[in-house]
């Protein structure tokens, strides 16, 4: 079958990992042969896979958060090019959207990465279990083994059962307790998937996005009911081993969603507001008294710049240490002085928070500092002539007059040469003009002769 040939490399890779995990469990004391070690190895394999793709999931969440922050700017670009269908406008719009994604560090394809990684693994596991029976019976059409799973191991897998159902058995082949286990696992996945999506919509979506007139919201609601139903269909076609894999994976997704809502909630969502209020209370609990004492010391120092710099230097080390424990981003621009950094931490202690002080917030700090530096440079250029002494201004003006005079003289010389050339041409007889034309033509046809004349 062509599908087997395409997915076979993934099947072999998953088979190797699965068998190695099984061997490790046996080495740790579980019984070898048919039995619980093969079932637990599927559970461990699921946990390992989901743990390995957690960084991709975090990247997906960060990209989604940045996308929500950049939505106003994205809408402005879309409105700017609304109704413009010519190629130049579409290209310009695409360039501006790419620049916006780069500015906020977003990747439109980041949300697909966890799914793209899991699909080959799921298909590989599915085909490994599907073909285990054929390998055990010696009828597998792609050889006598699947990676390390030879006939002996395949027979062990076939004899391993859950409530009387083989790991490669399906719901349509099950009866009694085995059928009940299939149904329980299907209900477990349906309920968890529904709760995951419902809680995500109600707690981790911005208020404006929850409007029923929002097309995205309508799509999410439809998916909230369709996705769990897909698990019902899945239960009829996959094996018991895959049901175990999907059940553990669904439980991991639910737990991961709960954790991430407290660590990286979507800006503007109810979960975000709760986390924002909690983090703000925790930060201000120590920061308010600290900066009240800092302000008192700062006032006592008066206008002594060295003493103020020393105070900022010693205070900043302690502030950064405490702020880091509150998960406040600390990678400030290098161009910011210690006093400016202390000022940012001080503002967090005294002002009401509107956003979490995380990586997205820090990117805003970097952009604000870059704009400030540009403004300062422009102001310095404007102020430079005013700060020059009278003698410096006289010297600059004299230099400008000298350059203008030199330019005027050069222009006069060019005009004089042009006029002399024109007069000389007008005084030539027609015969002389024809002779010179013939001479130039001859030189073009004989470049070697012209070079000899130049050397002479």
Coordinates of C-alpha atoms in Angstrom, one line a residue:
X1 CA 0.0 0.0 0.0
X2 CA 1.4 3.4 -1.0
X3 CA 0.5 5.0 2.4
X4 CA 2.6 2.3 4.2
X5 CA 5.6 3.2 2.1
X6 CA 5.3 6.9 2.8
X7 CA 4.8 6.6 6.5
X8 CA 7.1 3.6 6.9
X9 CA 10.2 5.6 8.0
X10 CA 8.2 7.2 10.8
X11 CA 6.8 3.8 11.8
X12 CA 10.3 2.4 12.1
X13 CA 11.5 5.4 14.2
X14 CA 8.5 5.2 16.5
X15 CA 9.0 1.4 16.8
X16 CA 12.6 1.9 17.9
X17 CA 11.7 4.4 20.6
X18 CA 8.8 2.3 21.8
X19 CA 10.9 -0.8 22.1
X20 CA 13.7 1.1 23.8
X21 CA 11.3 2.5 26.4
X22 CA 9.9 -1.1 26.9
X23 CA 13.4 -2.5 27.5
X24 CA 14.1 0.3 30.0
X25 CA 10.9 -0.5 31.9
X26 CA 11.8 -4.2 32.0
X27 CA 15.3 -3.3 33.2
X28 CA 13.7 -1.2 36.0
X29 CA 11.8 -4.3 37.2
X30 CA 8.7 -4.7 35.1
X31 CA 8.0 -8.2 33.7
X32 CA 9.1 -9.0 30.2
X33 CA 7.1 -10.7 27.5
X34 CA 3.4 -9.9 27.0
X35 CA 2.0 -7.6 29.7
X36 CA 1.8 -4.3 31.4
X37 CA 5.3 -3.1 30.3
X38 CA 4.1 -2.7 26.7
X39 CA 1.1 -0.6 27.9
X40 CA 3.1 1.6 30.2
X41 CA 5.7 2.1 27.4
X42 CA 2.9 3.7 25.2
X43 CA 2.1 6.0 28.1
X44 CA 5.7 6.9 28.6
X45 CA 6.2 7.4 24.8
X46 CA 3.2 9.8 24.8
X47 CA 4.6 11.8 27.7
X48 CA 8.1 12.0 26.1
X49 CA 6.7 13.2 22.8
X50 CA 4.5 15.8 24.4
X51 CA 7.3 17.0 26.6
X52 CA 9.7 17.3 23.7
X53 CA 7.2 19.5 21.7
X54 CA 6.4 21.7 24.7
X55 CA 8.9 24.4 23.4
X56 CA 7.0 24.5 20.1
X57 CA 3.7 24.9 22.1
X58 CA 5.2 27.8 24.1
X59 CA 6.4 29.3 20.8
X60 CA 2.9 29.0 19.4
X61 CA 1.4 30.8 22.5
X62 CA 4.0 33.6 22.3
X63 CA 3.2 34.0 18.6
X64 CA -0.5 34.1 19.3
X65 CA 0.0 36.7 22.1
X66 CA 2.1 38.9 19.9
X67 CA -0.5 38.5 17.1
X68 CA -3.2 39.8 19.5
X69 CA -1.1 42.8 20.5
X70 CA -0.3 43.7 16.8
X71 CA -4.0 43.4 15.7
X72 CA -4.7 47.2 15.7
X73 CA -1.6 47.9 13.5
X74 CA -2.6 44.9 11.3
X75 CA -6.1 46.3 10.8
X76 CA -4.6 49.7 9.8
X77 CA -2.5 48.1 7.1
X78 CA -5.6 46.1 5.9
X79 CA -7.7 49.3 5.8
X80 CA -4.9 51.2 4.0
X81 CA -5.0 48.7 1.1
X82 CA -8.7 47.9 1.2
X83 CA -10.1 47.7 -2.3
X84 CA -6.6 47.9 -4.0
X85 CA -6.2 44.7 -6.0
X86 CA -3.3 45.7 -8.3
X87 CA -0.1 43.7 -8.0
X88 CA 2.0 46.6 -6.7
X89 CA -0.4 47.3 -3.9
X90 CA -0.7 43.7 -2.9
X91 CA 3.1 43.4 -2.9
X92 CA 3.5 46.5 -0.8
X93 CA 0.8 45.3 1.7
X94 CA 2.7 41.9 2.0
X95 CA 6.0 43.7 2.7
X96 CA 4.4 45.8 5.4
X97 CA 2.8 42.8 7.0
X98 CA 6.1 41.0 7.0
X99 CA 7.8 44.0 8.6
X100 CA 5.0 44.0 11.2
X101 CA 5.6 40.3 12.0
X102 CA 9.3 40.9 12.2
X103 CA 8.7 43.9 14.6
X104 CA 6.7 41.8 17.0
X105 CA 8.6 38.5 16.4
X106 CA 5.6 36.6 15.2
X107 CA 5.4 33.7 12.8
X108 CA 2.0 32.9 11.2
X109 CA 2.9 29.3 10.9
X110 CA 4.0 28.8 14.5
X111 CA 0.5 27.6 15.5
X112 CA 0.8 24.7 13.1
X113 CA 4.2 23.4 14.4
X114 CA 2.9 21.2 17.4
X115 CA 0.3 19.5 15.1
X116 CA 2.8 19.0 12.3
X117 CA 5.2 17.3 14.6
X118 CA 2.6 15.1 16.2
X119 CA 0.9 13.8 13.1
X120 CA 3.9 11.7 11.8
X121 CA 4.3 10.3 15.3
X122 CA 0.6 9.4 15.6
X123 CA 0.5 7.8 12.1
X124 CA 3.8 6.0 12.8
X125 CA 2.3 4.5 16.0
X126 CA -0.9 3.7 14.3
X127 CA 0.8 1.7 11.5
X128 CA 3.2 0.0 13.9
X129 CA 0.2 -1.4 15.9
X130 CA -1.8 -2.0 12.7
X131 CA 1.1 -4.1 11.1
X132 CA 2.1 -5.9 14.3
X133 CA -0.4 -8.6 13.6
X134 CA 0.9 -9.1 10.1
X135 CA 4.5 -9.3 11.4
X136 CA 3.5 -11.8 14.1
X137 CA 1.8 -14.0 11.4
X138 CA 4.7 -13.5 8.9
X139 CA 2.4 -11.9 6.3
X140 CA 3.8 -8.3 6.4
X141 CA 4.2 -7.1 2.8
X142 CA 7.3 -4.8 3.6
X143 CA 9.5 -7.4 5.2
X144 CA 9.6 -9.6 8.3
X145 CA 10.1 -6.9 10.8
X146 CA 9.3 -3.2 11.6
X147 CA 12.6 -1.8 12.8
X148 CA 13.4 -3.7 16.0
X149 CA 9.9 -5.3 16.1
X150 CA 10.5 -8.8 14.7
X151 CA 8.1 -11.7 14.8
X152 CA 8.8 -12.6 18.4
X153 CA 8.2 -9.0 19.7
X154 CA 5.2 -8.6 17.5
X155 CA 3.7 -11.8 19.1
X156 CA 4.3 -10.3 22.5
X157 CA 2.5 -7.1 21.5
X158 CA -0.4 -9.1 20.1
X159 CA -0.8 -11.1 23.3
X160 CA -0.7 -7.9 25.5
X161 CA -4.3 -7.1 26.3
X162 CA -6.3 -4.3 28.1
X163 CA -9.5 -5.8 29.6
X164 CA -9.2 -8.6 27.1
X165 CA -8.6 -6.4 24.1
X166 CA -5.2 -6.7 22.2
X167 CA -3.2 -3.5 21.8
X168 CA -3.9 -3.9 18.0
X169 CA -7.6 -4.7 18.6
X170 CA -10.4 -2.3 17.7
X171 CA -13.8 -1.4 19.1
X172 CA -15.7 -3.2 16.4
X173 CA -13.8 -6.4 17.4
X174 CA -14.5 -6.0 21.1
X175 CA -17.2 -7.3 23.4
X176 CA -18.1 -7.1 27.1
X177 CA -15.5 -5.3 29.3
X178 CA -13.2 -4.6 26.4
X179 CA -16.0 -2.7 24.6
X180 CA -16.8 -0.8 27.8
X181 CA -13.1 0.3 28.1
X182 CA -13.2 1.6 24.5
X183 CA -16.3 3.6 25.3
X184 CA -14.9 4.9 28.6
X185 CA -11.7 6.1 26.9
X186 CA -13.8 7.7 24.1
X187 CA -16.0 9.6 26.6
X188 CA -12.9 10.6 28.6
X189 CA -11.3 12.1 25.5
X190 CA -14.6 13.8 24.4
X191 CA -15.1 15.4 27.8
X192 CA -11.5 16.6 28.2
X193 CA -11.4 18.0 24.6
X194 CA -14.7 19.9 25.1
X195 CA -13.6 21.3 28.5
X196 CA -10.2 22.3 27.1
X197 CA -11.8 24.3 24.3
X198 CA -14.6 25.7 26.4
X199 CA -12.3 26.9 29.2
X200 CA -9.9 28.4 26.6
X201 CA -12.8 30.3 24.9
X202 CA -14.3 31.6 28.2
X203 CA -11.1 32.3 30.1
X204 CA -8.3 32.8 27.6
X205 CA -9.8 34.8 24.8
X206 CA -10.0 38.7 24.8
X207 CA -13.4 40.1 25.6
X208 CA -13.7 41.8 22.2
X209 CA -13.0 38.4 20.5
X210 CA -15.9 36.7 22.4
X211 CA -18.5 38.8 20.5
X212 CA -20.9 36.4 18.8
X213 CA -20.7 38.5 15.6
X214 CA -17.0 37.8 15.4
X215 CA -16.4 35.2 12.6
X216 CA -13.4 33.7 14.6
X217 CA -15.6 33.2 17.6
X218 CA -18.3 31.4 15.6
X219 CA -15.6 29.2 14.1
X220 CA -14.3 28.4 17.6
X221 CA -17.7 27.5 18.9
X222 CA -18.3 25.2 16.0
X223 CA -14.9 23.5 16.6
X224 CA -15.7 23.2 20.3
X225 CA -18.5 20.7 19.3
X226 CA -17.0 19.2 16.2
X227 CA -13.5 18.3 17.6
X228 CA -14.9 16.1 20.5
X229 CA -17.2 14.3 18.0
X230 CA -14.1 13.5 15.9
X231 CA -12.9 11.4 18.9
X232 CA -16.1 9.4 18.7
X233 CA -15.4 8.6 15.1
X234 CA -11.8 7.9 15.9
X235 CA -12.8 5.3 18.5
X236 CA -14.3 3.2 15.8
X237 CA -11.2 3.0 13.6
X238 CA -8.1 3.1 15.8
X239 CA -6.6 0.3 17.9
X240 CA -6.6 0.1 21.7
X241 CA -2.9 1.2 21.8
X242 CA -3.8 4.4 19.9
X243 CA -6.7 5.0 22.2
X244 CA -4.3 4.9 25.2
X245 CA -1.9 7.3 23.3
X246 CA -4.8 9.7 22.5
X247 CA -6.2 9.6 26.0
X248 CA -2.9 10.5 27.6
X249 CA -2.2 13.1 25.0
X250 CA -5.7 14.7 25.5
X251 CA -5.1 14.8 29.3
X252 CA -1.7 16.4 28.7
X253 CA -3.3 19.0 26.5
X254 CA -5.9 19.8 29.2
X255 CA -3.3 20.1 31.9
X256 CA -0.9 22.1 29.7
X257 CA -3.8 24.5 28.9
X258 CA -4.5 25.1 32.6
X259 CA -0.8 25.7 33.4
X260 CA -0.3 28.1 30.4
X261 CA -3.3 30.1 31.4
X262 CA -1.5 31.0 34.6
X263 CA 1.9 31.5 33.0
X264 CA 1.2 32.9 29.5
X265 CA -2.5 34.0 29.3
X266 CA -3.8 35.8 26.2
X267 CA -3.7 39.6 26.7
X268 CA -7.2 41.1 27.3
X269 CA -8.7 37.7 28.5
X270 CA -10.2 37.1 31.9
X271 CA -7.3 34.8 32.7
X272 CA -4.9 37.6 31.8
X273 CA -6.6 40.1 34.0
X274 CA -6.5 37.7 36.9
X275 CA -2.8 36.9 36.4
X276 CA -2.1 40.6 35.9
X277 CA -3.8 41.5 39.2
X278 CA -2.0 38.7 41.1
X279 CA 1.5 39.6 39.7
X280 CA 0.9 43.3 40.3
X281 CA 0.0 42.7 44.0
X282 CA 3.1 40.4 44.4
X283 CA 5.5 43.0 42.9
X284 CA 4.1 46.0 44.7
X285 CA 4.1 44.2 48.0
X286 CA 7.9 44.6 48.2
X287 CA 8.5 47.3 45.6
X288 CA 6.3 50.1 47.1
X289 CA 8.1 50.2 50.4
X290 CA 11.5 49.7 48.7
X291 CA 11.1 52.7 46.4
X292 CA 9.7 54.9 49.2
X293 CA 13.0 54.3 51.0
X294 CA 14.9 54.8 47.7
X295 CA 13.1 58.2 47.1
X296 CA 14.1 59.3 50.6
X297 CA 17.7 58.4 50.1
X298 CA 17.7 60.1 46.7
X299 CA 16.3 63.3 48.2
X300 CA 19.0 63.3 50.9
X301 CA 21.7 63.1 48.2
X302 CA 20.5 66.3 46.5
X303 CA 22.2 67.1 43.2
X304 CA 25.4 65.1 43.8
X305 CA 25.7 63.2 40.5
X306 CA 28.4 60.7 41.8
X307 CA 26.4 59.8 44.9
X308 CA 23.2 59.4 42.9
X309 CA 25.0 57.1 40.4
X310 CA 26.4 55.0 43.3
X311 CA 22.9 54.7 44.8
X312 CA 21.5 53.6 41.4
X313 CA 24.2 51.1 41.0
X314 CA 23.8 49.4 44.4
X315 CA 20.0 49.6 44.3
X316 CA 19.8 48.1 40.8
X317 CA 21.4 44.8 41.8
X318 CA 18.9 44.2 44.6
X319 CA 15.9 45.4 42.4
X320 CA 16.8 43.1 39.5
X321 CA 17.1 40.1 41.9
X322 CA 13.7 40.7 43.4
X323 CA 12.1 41.6 40.1
X324 CA 13.4 38.4 38.5
X325 CA 11.7 36.3 41.2
X326 CA 8.4 38.1 40.2
X327 CA 9.1 37.2 36.5
X328 CA 9.7 40.8 35.4
X329 CA 11.7 40.9 32.2
X330 CA 15.1 42.4 32.7
X331 CA 16.9 42.5 29.3
X332 CA 16.8 46.3 29.1
X333 CA 18.5 48.1 26.1
X334 CA 22.2 48.6 26.7
X335 CA 21.8 52.3 25.8
X336 CA 19.7 52.8 29.0
X337 CA 21.5 54.2 32.0
X338 CA 21.2 52.5 35.4
X339 CA 19.1 55.5 36.5
X340 CA 16.7 55.0 33.7
X341 CA 16.3 51.3 34.4
X342 CA 15.7 52.0 38.1
X343 CA 13.1 54.5 36.9
X344 CA 11.2 51.8 35.0
X345 CA 11.1 49.5 38.0
X346 CA 9.9 52.4 40.1
X347 CA 7.1 53.2 37.7
X348 CA 6.0 49.5 37.9
X349 CA 5.7 50.0 41.7
X350 CA 3.8 53.3 41.6
X351 CA 1.6 53.0 38.5
X352 CA -1.3 50.8 37.7
X353 CA -0.4 47.9 35.5
X354 CA -2.1 47.6 32.1
X355 CA 0.2 44.8 30.7
X356 CA 2.4 42.1 32.2
X357 CA 6.1 43.1 32.3
X358 CA 7.2 40.2 30.1
X359 CA 9.1 39.8 26.8
X360 CA 6.3 41.5 24.8
X361 CA 6.4 44.5 27.2
X362 CA 10.2 44.5 27.0
X363 CA 10.1 44.7 23.2
X364 CA 8.0 47.9 23.7
X365 CA 10.6 49.3 26.1
X366 CA 13.3 48.6 23.4
X367 CA 11.3 50.4 20.7
X368 CA 10.5 53.3 23.0
X369 CA 14.2 53.7 23.8
X370 CA 15.2 53.5 20.1
X371 CA 12.7 56.3 19.3
X372 CA 14.0 58.4 22.2
X373 CA 17.6 58.0 21.0
X374 CA 16.5 59.1 17.4
X375 CA 14.7 62.2 18.9
X376 CA 17.7 63.1 21.0
X377 CA 20.0 62.9 18.0
X378 CA 17.8 65.1 15.9
X379 CA 17.4 67.6 18.7
X380 CA 21.2 67.7 19.1
X381 CA 21.7 68.4 15.4
X382 CA 19.2 71.3 15.7
X383 CA 20.8 72.7 18.8
X384 CA 24.4 72.4 17.5
X385 CA 24.5 75.7 15.6
X386 CA 23.1 77.5 18.6
X387 CA 25.8 76.1 20.9
X388 CA 28.6 77.4 18.6
X389 CA 30.6 80.4 19.8
X390 CA 30.6 83.6 17.8
X391 CA 34.1 82.9 16.5
X392 CA 33.0 79.3 15.5
X393 CA 30.0 80.7 13.6
X394 CA 32.2 83.2 11.8
X395 CA 34.7 80.5 10.8
X396 CA 31.8 78.3 9.6
X397 CA 30.3 81.1 7.6
X398 CA 33.7 82.0 6.1
X399 CA 34.2 78.4 5.1
X400 CA 30.8 78.2 3.4
X401 CA 31.6 81.5 1.5
X402 CA 34.9 80.1 0.4
X403 CA 33.3 76.8 -0.9
X404 CA 30.6 78.9 -2.7
X405 CA 33.3 81.0 -4.3
X406 CA 35.3 78.0 -5.4
X407 CA 32.2 76.4 -6.9
X408 CA 31.4 79.7 -8.8
X409 CA 34.9 79.9 -10.2
X410 CA 34.8 76.3 -11.4
X411 CA 31.5 76.9 -13.0
X412 CA 32.9 80.0 -14.8
X413 CA 35.9 78.0 -16.1
X414 CA 33.5 75.3 -17.4
X415 CA 31.4 78.0 -19.2
X416 CA 34.6 79.7 -20.6
X417 CA 35.9 76.4 -22.0
X418 CA 32.5 75.5 -23.6
X419 CA 32.3 79.0 -25.2
X420 CA 35.9 78.7 -26.6
X421 CA 35.1 75.3 -28.0
X422 CA 31.9 76.6 -29.7
X423 CA 33.8 79.6 -31.2
X424 CA 36.5 77.3 -32.6
X425 CA 34.0 75.0 -34.2
X426 CA 32.2 77.9 -35.8
X427 CA 35.4 79.2 -37.4
X428 CA 36.2 75.9 -39.2
X429 CA 35.6 75.6 -42.9
X430 CA 33.5 72.8 -44.3
X431 CA 36.6 71.1 -45.7
X432 CA 38.3 71.2 -42.3
X433 CA 35.2 69.8 -40.6
X434 CA 35.1 67.0 -43.2
X435 CA 38.8 66.3 -42.7
X436 CA 38.5 66.0 -39.0
X437 CA 35.5 63.8 -39.3
X438 CA 37.4 61.4 -41.5
X439 CA 40.4 61.5 -39.2
X440 CA 38.2 60.5 -36.2
X441 CA 36.6 57.7 -38.2
X442 CA 40.0 56.4 -39.2
X443 CA 41.1 56.4 -35.5
X444 CA 38.0 54.5 -34.5
X445 CA 38.7 51.8 -37.1
X446 CA 42.5 51.6 -36.2
X447 CA 42.7 51.8 -32.4
X448 CA 46.3 50.5 -32.4
X449 CA 47.5 53.4 -34.6
X450 CA 45.8 55.8 -32.2
X451 CA 47.6 54.3 -29.2
X452 CA 51.0 54.6 -31.1
X453 CA 50.4 58.3 -31.7
X454 CA 49.6 58.8 -28.0
X455 CA 52.9 57.1 -27.0
X456 CA 54.8 59.3 -29.4

